[in-house]
Short mmCIF file of C-alpha atoms in Angstrom, two decimals:
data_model
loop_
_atom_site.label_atom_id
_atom_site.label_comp_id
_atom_site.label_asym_id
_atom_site.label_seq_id
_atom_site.Cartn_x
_atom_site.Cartn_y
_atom_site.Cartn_z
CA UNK A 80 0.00 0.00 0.00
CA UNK A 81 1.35 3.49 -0.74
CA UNK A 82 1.31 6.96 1.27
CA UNK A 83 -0.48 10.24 0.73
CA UNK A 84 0.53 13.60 1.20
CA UNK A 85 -2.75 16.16 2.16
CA UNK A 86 -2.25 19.78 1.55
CA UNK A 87 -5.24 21.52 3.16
CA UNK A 88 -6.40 25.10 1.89
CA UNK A 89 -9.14 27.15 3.79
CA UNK A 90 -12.04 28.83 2.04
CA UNK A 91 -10.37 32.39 2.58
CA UNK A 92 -7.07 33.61 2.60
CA UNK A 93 -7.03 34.09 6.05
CA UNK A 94 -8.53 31.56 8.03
CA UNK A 95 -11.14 31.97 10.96
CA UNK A 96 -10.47 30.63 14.46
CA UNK A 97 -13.22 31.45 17.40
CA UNK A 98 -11.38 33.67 20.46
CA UNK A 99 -12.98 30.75 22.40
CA UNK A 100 -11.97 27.81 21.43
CA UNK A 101 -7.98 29.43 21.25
CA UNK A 102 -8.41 30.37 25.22
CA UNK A 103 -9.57 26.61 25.32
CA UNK A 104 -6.66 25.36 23.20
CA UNK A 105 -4.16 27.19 24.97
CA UNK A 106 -5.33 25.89 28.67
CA UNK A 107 -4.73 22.40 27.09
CA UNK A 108 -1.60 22.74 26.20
CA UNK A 109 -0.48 23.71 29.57
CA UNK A 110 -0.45 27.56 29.56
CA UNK A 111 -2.05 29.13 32.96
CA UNK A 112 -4.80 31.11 33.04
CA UNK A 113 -3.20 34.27 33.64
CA UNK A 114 -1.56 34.01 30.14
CA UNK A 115 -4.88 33.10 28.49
CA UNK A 116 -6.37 36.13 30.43
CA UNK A 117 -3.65 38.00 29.01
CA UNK A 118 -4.29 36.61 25.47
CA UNK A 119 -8.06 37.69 25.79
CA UNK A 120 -7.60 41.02 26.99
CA UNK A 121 -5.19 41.98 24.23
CA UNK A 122 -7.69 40.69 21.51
CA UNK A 123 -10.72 42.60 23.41
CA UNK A 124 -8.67 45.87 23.53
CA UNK A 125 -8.63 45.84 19.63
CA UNK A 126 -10.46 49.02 17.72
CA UNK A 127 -10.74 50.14 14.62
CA UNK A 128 -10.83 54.01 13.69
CA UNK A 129 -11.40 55.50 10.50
CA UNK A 130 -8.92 57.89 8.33
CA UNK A 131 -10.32 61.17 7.15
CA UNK A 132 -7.74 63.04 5.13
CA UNK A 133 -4.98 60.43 6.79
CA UNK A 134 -5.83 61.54 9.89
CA UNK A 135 -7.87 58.48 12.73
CA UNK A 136 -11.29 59.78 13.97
CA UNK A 137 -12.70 57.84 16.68
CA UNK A 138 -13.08 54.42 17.13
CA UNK A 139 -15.38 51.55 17.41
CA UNK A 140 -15.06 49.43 20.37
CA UNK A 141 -17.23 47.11 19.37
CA UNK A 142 -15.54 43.40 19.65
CA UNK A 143 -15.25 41.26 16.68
CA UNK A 144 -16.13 38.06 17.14
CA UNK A 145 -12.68 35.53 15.04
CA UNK A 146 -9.25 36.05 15.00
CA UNK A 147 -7.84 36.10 11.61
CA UNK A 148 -5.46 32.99 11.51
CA UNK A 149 -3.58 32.53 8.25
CA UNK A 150 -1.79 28.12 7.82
CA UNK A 151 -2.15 25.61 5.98
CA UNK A 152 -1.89 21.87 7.00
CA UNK A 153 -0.08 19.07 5.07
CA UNK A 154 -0.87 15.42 6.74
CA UNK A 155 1.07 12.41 5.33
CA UNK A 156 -1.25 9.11 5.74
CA UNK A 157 -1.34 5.35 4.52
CA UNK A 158 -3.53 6.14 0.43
CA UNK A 159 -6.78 3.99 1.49
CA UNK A 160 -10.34 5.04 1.53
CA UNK A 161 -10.55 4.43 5.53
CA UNK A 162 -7.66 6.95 5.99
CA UNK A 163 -9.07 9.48 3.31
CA UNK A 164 -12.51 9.26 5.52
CA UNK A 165 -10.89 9.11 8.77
CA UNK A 166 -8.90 12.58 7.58
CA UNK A 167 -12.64 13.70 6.66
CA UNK A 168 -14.23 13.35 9.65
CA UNK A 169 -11.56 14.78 11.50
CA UNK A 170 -11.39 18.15 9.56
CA UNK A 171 -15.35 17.93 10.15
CA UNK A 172 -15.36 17.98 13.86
CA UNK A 173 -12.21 20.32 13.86
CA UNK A 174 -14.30 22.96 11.99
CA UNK A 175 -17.21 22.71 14.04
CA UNK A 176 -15.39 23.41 16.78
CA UNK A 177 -13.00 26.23 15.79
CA UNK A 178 -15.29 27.63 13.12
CA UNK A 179 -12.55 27.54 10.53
CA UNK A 180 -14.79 25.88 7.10
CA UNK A 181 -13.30 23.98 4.41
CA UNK A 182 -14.09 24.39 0.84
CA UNK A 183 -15.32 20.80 -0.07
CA UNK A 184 -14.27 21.72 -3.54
CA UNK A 185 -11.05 22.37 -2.77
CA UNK A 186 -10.25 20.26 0.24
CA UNK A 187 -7.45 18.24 -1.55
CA UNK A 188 -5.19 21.01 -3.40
CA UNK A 189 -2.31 18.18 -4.23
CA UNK A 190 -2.87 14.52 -4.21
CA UNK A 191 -0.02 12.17 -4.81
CA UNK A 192 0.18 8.77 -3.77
CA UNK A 193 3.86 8.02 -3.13
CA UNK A 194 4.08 4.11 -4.20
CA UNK A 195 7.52 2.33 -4.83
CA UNK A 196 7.71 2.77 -8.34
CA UNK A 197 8.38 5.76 -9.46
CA UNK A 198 6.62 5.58 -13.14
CA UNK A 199 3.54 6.01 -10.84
CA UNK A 200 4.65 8.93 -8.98
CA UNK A 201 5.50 10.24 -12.08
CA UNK A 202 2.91 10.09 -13.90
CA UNK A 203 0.58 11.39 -10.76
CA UNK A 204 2.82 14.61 -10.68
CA UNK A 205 2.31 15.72 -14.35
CA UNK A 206 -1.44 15.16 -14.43
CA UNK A 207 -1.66 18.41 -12.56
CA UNK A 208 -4.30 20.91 -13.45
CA UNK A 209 -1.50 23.25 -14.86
CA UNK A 210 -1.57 25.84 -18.00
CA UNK A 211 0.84 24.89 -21.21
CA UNK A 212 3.45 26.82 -20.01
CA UNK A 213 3.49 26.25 -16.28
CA UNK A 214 2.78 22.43 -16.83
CA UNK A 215 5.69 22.27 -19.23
CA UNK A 216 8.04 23.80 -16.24
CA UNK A 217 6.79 22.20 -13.73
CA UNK A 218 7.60 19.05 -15.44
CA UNK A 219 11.19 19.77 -15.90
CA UNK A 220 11.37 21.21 -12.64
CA UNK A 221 9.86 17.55 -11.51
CA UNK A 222 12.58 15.68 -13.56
CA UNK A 223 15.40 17.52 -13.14
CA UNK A 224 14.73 17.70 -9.26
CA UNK A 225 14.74 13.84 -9.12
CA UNK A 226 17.83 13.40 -11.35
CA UNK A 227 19.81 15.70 -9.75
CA UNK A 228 18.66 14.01 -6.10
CA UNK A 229 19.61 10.57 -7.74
CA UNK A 230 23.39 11.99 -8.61
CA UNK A 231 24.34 13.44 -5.71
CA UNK A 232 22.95 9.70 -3.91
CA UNK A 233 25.22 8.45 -6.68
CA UNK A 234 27.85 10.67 -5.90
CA UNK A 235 27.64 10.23 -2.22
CA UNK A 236 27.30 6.40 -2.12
CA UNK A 237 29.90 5.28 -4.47
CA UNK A 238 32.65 8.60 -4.84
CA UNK A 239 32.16 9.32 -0.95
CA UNK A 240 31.08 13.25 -2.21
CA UNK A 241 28.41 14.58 0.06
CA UNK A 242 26.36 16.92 -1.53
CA UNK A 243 26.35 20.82 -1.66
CA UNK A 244 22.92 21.68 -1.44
CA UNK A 245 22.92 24.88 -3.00
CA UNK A 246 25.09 23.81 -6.08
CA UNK A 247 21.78 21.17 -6.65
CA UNK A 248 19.19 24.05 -6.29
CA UNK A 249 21.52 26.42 -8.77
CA UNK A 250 21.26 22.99 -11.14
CA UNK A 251 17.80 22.68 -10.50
CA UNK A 252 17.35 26.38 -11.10
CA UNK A 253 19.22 26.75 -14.33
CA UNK A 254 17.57 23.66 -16.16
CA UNK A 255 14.34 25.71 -15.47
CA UNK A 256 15.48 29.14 -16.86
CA UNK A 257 16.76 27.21 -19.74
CA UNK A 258 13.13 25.50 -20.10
CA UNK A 259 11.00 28.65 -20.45
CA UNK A 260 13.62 30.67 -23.02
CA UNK A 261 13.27 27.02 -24.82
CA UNK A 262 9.72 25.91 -24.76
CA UNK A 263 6.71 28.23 -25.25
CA UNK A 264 3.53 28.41 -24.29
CA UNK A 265 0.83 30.46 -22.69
CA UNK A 266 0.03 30.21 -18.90
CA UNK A 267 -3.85 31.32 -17.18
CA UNK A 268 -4.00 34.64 -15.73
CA UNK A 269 -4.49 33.50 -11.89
CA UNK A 270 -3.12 34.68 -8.72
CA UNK A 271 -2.12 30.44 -8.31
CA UNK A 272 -0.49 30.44 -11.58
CA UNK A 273 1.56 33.61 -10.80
CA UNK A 274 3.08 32.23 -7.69
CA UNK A 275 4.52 29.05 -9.32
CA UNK A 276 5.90 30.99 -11.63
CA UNK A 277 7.36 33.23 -9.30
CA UNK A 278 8.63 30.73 -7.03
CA UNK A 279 10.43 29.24 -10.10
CA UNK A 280 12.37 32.49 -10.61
CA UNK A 281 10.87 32.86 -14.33
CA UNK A 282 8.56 35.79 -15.83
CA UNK A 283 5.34 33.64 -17.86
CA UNK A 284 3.77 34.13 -20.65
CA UNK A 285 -0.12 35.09 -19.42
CA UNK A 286 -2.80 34.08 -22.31
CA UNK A 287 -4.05 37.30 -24.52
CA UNK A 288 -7.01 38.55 -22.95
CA UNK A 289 -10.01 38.11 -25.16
CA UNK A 290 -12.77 40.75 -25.48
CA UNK A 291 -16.27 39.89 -25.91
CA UNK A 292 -17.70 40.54 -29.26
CA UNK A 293 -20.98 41.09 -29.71
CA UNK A 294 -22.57 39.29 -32.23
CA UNK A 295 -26.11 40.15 -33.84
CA UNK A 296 -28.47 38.50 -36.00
CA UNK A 297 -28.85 41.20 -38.68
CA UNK A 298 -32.50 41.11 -40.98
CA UNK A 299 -31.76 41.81 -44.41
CA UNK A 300 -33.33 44.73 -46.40
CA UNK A 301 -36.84 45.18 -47.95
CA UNK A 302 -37.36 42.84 -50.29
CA UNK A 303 -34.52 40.20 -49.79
CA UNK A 304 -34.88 36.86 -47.56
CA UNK A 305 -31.90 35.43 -45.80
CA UNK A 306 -30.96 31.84 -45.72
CA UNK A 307 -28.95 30.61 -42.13
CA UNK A 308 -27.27 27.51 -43.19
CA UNK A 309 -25.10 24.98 -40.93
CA UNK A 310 -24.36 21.55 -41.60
CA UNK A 311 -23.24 18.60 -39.53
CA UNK A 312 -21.19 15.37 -39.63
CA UNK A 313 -21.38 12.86 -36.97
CA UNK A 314 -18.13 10.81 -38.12
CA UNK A 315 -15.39 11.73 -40.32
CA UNK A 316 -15.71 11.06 -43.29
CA UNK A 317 -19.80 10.39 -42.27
CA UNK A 318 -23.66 10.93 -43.91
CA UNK A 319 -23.69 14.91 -44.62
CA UNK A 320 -27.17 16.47 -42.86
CA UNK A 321 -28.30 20.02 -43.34
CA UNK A 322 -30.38 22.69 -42.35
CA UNK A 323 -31.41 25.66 -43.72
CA UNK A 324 -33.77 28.51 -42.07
CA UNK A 325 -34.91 31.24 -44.49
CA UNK A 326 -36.61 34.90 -42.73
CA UNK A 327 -37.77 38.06 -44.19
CA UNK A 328 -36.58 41.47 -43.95
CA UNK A 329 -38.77 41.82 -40.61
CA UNK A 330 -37.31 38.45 -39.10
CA UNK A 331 -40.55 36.45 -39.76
CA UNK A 332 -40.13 32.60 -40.20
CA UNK A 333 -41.10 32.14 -43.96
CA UNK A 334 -39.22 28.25 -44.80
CA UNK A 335 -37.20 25.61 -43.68
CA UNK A 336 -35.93 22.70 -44.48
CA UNK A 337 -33.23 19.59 -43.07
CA UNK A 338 -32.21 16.81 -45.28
CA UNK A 339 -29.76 14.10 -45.43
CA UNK A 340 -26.78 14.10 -48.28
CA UNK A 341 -23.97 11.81 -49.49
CA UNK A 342 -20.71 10.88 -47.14
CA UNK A 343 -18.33 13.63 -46.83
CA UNK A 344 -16.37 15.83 -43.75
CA UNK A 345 -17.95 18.53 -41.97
CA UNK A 346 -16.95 21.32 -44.29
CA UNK A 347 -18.55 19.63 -47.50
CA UNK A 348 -21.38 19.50 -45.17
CA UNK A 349 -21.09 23.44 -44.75
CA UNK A 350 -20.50 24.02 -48.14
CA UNK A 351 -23.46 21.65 -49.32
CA UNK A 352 -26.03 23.79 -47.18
CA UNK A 353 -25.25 26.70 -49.11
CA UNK A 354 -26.18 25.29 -51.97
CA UNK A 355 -28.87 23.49 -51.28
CA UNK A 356 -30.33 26.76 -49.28
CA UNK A 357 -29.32 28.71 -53.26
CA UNK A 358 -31.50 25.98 -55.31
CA UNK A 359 -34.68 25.88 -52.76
CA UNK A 360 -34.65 29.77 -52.87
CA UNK A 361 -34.61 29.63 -56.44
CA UNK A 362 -37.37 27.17 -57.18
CA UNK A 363 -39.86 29.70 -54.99
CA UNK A 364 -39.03 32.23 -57.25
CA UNK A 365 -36.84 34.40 -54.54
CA UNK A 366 -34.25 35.82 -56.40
CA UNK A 367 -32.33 38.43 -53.21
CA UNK A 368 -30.92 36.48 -51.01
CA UNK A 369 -28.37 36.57 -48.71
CA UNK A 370 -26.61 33.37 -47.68
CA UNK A 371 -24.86 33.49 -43.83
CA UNK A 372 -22.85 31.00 -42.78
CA UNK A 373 -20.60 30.35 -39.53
CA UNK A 374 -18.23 28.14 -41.82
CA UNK A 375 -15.56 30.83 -42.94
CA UNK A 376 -13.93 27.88 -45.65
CA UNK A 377 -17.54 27.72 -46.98
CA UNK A 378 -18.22 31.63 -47.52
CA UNK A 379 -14.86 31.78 -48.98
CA UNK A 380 -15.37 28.74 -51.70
CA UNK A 381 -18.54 30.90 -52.48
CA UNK A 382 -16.46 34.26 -53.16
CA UNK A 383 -13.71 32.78 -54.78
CA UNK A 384 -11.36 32.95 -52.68
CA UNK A 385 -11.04 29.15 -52.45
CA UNK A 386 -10.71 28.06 -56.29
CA UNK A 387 -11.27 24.40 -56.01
CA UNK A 388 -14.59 22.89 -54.82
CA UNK A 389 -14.54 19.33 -53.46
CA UNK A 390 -15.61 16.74 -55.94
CA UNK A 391 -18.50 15.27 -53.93
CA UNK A 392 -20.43 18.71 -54.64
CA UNK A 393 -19.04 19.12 -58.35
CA UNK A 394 -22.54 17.93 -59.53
CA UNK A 395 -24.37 20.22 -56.91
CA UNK A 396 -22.21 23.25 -57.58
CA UNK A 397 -22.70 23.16 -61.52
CA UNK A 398 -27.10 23.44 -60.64
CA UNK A 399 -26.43 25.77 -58.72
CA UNK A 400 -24.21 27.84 -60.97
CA UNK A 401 -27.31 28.02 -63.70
CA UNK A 402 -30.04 28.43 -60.75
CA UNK A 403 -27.31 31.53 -59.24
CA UNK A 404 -26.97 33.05 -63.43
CA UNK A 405 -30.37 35.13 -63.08
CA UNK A 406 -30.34 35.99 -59.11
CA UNK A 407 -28.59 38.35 -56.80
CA UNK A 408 -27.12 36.59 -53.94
CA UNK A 409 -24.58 37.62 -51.27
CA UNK A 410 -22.65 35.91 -48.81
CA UNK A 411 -21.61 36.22 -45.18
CA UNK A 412 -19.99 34.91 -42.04
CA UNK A 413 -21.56 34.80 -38.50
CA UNK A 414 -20.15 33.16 -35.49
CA UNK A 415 -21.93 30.38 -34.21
CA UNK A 416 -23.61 32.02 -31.43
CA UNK A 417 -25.85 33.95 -33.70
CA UNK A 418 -26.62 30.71 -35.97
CA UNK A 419 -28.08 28.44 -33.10
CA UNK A 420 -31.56 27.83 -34.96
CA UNK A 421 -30.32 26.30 -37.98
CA UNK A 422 -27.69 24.30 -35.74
CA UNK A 423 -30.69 22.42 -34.74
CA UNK A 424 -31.97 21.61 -37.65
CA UNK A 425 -28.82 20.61 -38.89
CA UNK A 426 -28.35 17.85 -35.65
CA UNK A 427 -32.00 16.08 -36.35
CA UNK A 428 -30.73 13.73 -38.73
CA UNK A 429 -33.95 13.43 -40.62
CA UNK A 430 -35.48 15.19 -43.51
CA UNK A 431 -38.50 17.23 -42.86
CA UNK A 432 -39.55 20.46 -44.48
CA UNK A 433 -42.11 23.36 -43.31
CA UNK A 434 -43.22 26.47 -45.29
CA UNK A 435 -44.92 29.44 -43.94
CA UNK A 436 -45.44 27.37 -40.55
CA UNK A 437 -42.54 27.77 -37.81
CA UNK A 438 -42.06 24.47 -35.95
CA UNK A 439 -42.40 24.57 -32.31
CA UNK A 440 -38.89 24.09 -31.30
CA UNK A 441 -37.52 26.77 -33.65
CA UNK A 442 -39.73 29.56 -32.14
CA UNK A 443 -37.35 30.28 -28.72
CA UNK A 444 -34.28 30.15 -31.42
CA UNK A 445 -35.80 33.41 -33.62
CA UNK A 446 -37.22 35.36 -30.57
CA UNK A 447 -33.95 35.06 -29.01
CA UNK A 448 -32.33 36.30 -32.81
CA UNK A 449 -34.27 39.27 -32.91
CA UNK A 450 -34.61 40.51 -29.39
CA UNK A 451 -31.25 39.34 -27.87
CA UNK A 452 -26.74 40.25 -28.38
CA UNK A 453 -25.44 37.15 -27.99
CA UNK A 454 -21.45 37.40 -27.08
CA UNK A 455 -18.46 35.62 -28.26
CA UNK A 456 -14.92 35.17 -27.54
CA UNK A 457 -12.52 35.45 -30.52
CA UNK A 458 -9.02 34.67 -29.83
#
């Protein structure tokens, strides 16, 4: 059976301990009751005054009731379940009693059963909840720290060298300088992540922040209907579904349609609502439209700016070139946030058309289009 080693983190910063149960505390461990009079009398005299200008005016006498108390604990046990709920139960009653509370979702910051073979240890210590960049040092800071313990047990057992401790920790040290000019990455902007990387002696790289964006779903003009089209694969290559959603200038629900297509990859599927949404818009006669899209490949095939179309459409593309010779179309991108209707239809993997009537399960999707900013991140 291996060992465990606990490290347990309060709710808050700094920690709250009743006045009570220290006086109590203190009496147990042998200290008279003079001192712990002492001890209460001090925290009792405590006041707090307020600064005008930088200058105290008055004070309130008024007693608080905790102590401010800032430790952690770190317990080393046998790794079993009846130690892990014996450790439990423990922290339970000690919080009752000293009204310090744990956060249950954070009880365990670091848990690393210490077995005899290290490939185990190992493997526990870089499956750490780390960023790119600070996983990538803490993992040479892991190695290294265990090679450079293994030499200087080397170096002591067999060339009778004891080892200088601070020449290992300058080792240690360098190997991790040399690891973040070396290896990039990008590390979460947290208070957590900054102190590792502090306490490695390096700078980190903290992740671009990313704006919102706000994204709208924009009518088009008087006189032109607009086609949201999104397609979906469920294996790669897989069966191609669609859906398309067309809407008036006034954002009224006036056709829709999801069908099923040949095998192909998700951005054949993209492309293929497009064109499917261009040949139903021709046969009722609408001849403005404006195609959207939240496939960027797709809109660009469409402009041009991607000269080759795949071969699984060739047929498709060459209707829709004759049905596209007499009408004015344009094309456009919008993230996915703003394209969540035809999303759905795209995911029922059926075919099913309506015209004029709005299904029931599309009606949230265009009240939410017209009335609400949706908000993405870009980056």
């Amino acid at each position: 059976m291996g060992n465990m080693a606990v490290k347990i983190d309060m709710i808050k910063a700094f920690d709250t301990v009743a006045w009570d149960f220290l006086i109590i505390i203190l009496e147990r461990m042998g200290f008279s009751a003079s001192f712990g009079g002492m001890v209460r009398s001090i925290l009792a005299s405590a006041h707090m005054s307020i600064l005008i200008n930088g200058i105290p005016v008055g004070h309130m006498l008024k007693v608080p009731k905790y102590l401010l108390y800032a430790d952690n604990i770190l317990f080393f046990a046998k790794a079993c379940d009846s130690s892990i709920a014996c450790l439990s139960d423990i922290l339970s009653h000690y919080g009752e009693l000293s009204g310090q509370v744990f956060s249950p979702m954070n009880l365990f910051d670091i848990f690393i059963m210490i077995d005899e073979g290290f490939p185990d240890v190992f493997l526990q210590a870089t499956r750490l909840p780390f960023s790119k960049e600070v996983d990538n040092l803490w993992r040479v800071s892991f190695v290294t720290t265990i090679w450079a313990l293994w030499h200087a047990r080397n170096k002591l057992i067999f060339d009778d060298v004891k080892p200088i401790i601070r020449g290992t920790m300058m080792f240690v040290f360098a190997a991790i300088g040399d690891a973040d000019r070396l290896i990039r990455g990008s590390m979460d902007r947290s208070v957590r992540e900054l102190m590792i990387t502090k306490s490695l002696g390096v700078v980190g790289w903290p992740k671009q922040r990313m704006d919102p964006i706000p994204v709208h779903w924009r009518p088009p003009q008087v006189g032109w209907y607009k086609a949201n089209v999104d397609g979906s694969v469920f294996s790669a290559p897989g069966c191609m579904y669609v859906g398309v959603l067309f809407r008036n200038s006034r954002g009224f629900f006036v056709g829709a349609f999801c069908t099923r297509t040949r095998r192909g990859y998700l951005v054949e599927a993209e492309l293929a609502a497009i064109l499917h949404s261009i040949l139903y818009a021709h046969s009722q006669g609408w001849h403005f439209l404006w195609v959207e899209s939240d496939s960027i490949l797709a809109v660009d095939t469409l402009l041009g700016k991607i000269p080759l179309v795949p071969w699984r459409l060739h047929i498709l593309w060459c209707k829709v070139m004759v049905a596209a010779s007499d009408m004015m179309i344009m094309y456009s991108h919008v993230y996915r946030e703003a394209n969540q209707a035809v999303d759905s239809l795209a995911k029922l993997q059926r075919e099913a058309i309506w015209q004029h009537v709005c299904p029931d399960f599309l009606l949230p999707y265009l009240y939410r289009d017209v009335n609400t900013e949706y908000f993405c991140y870009n980056g």
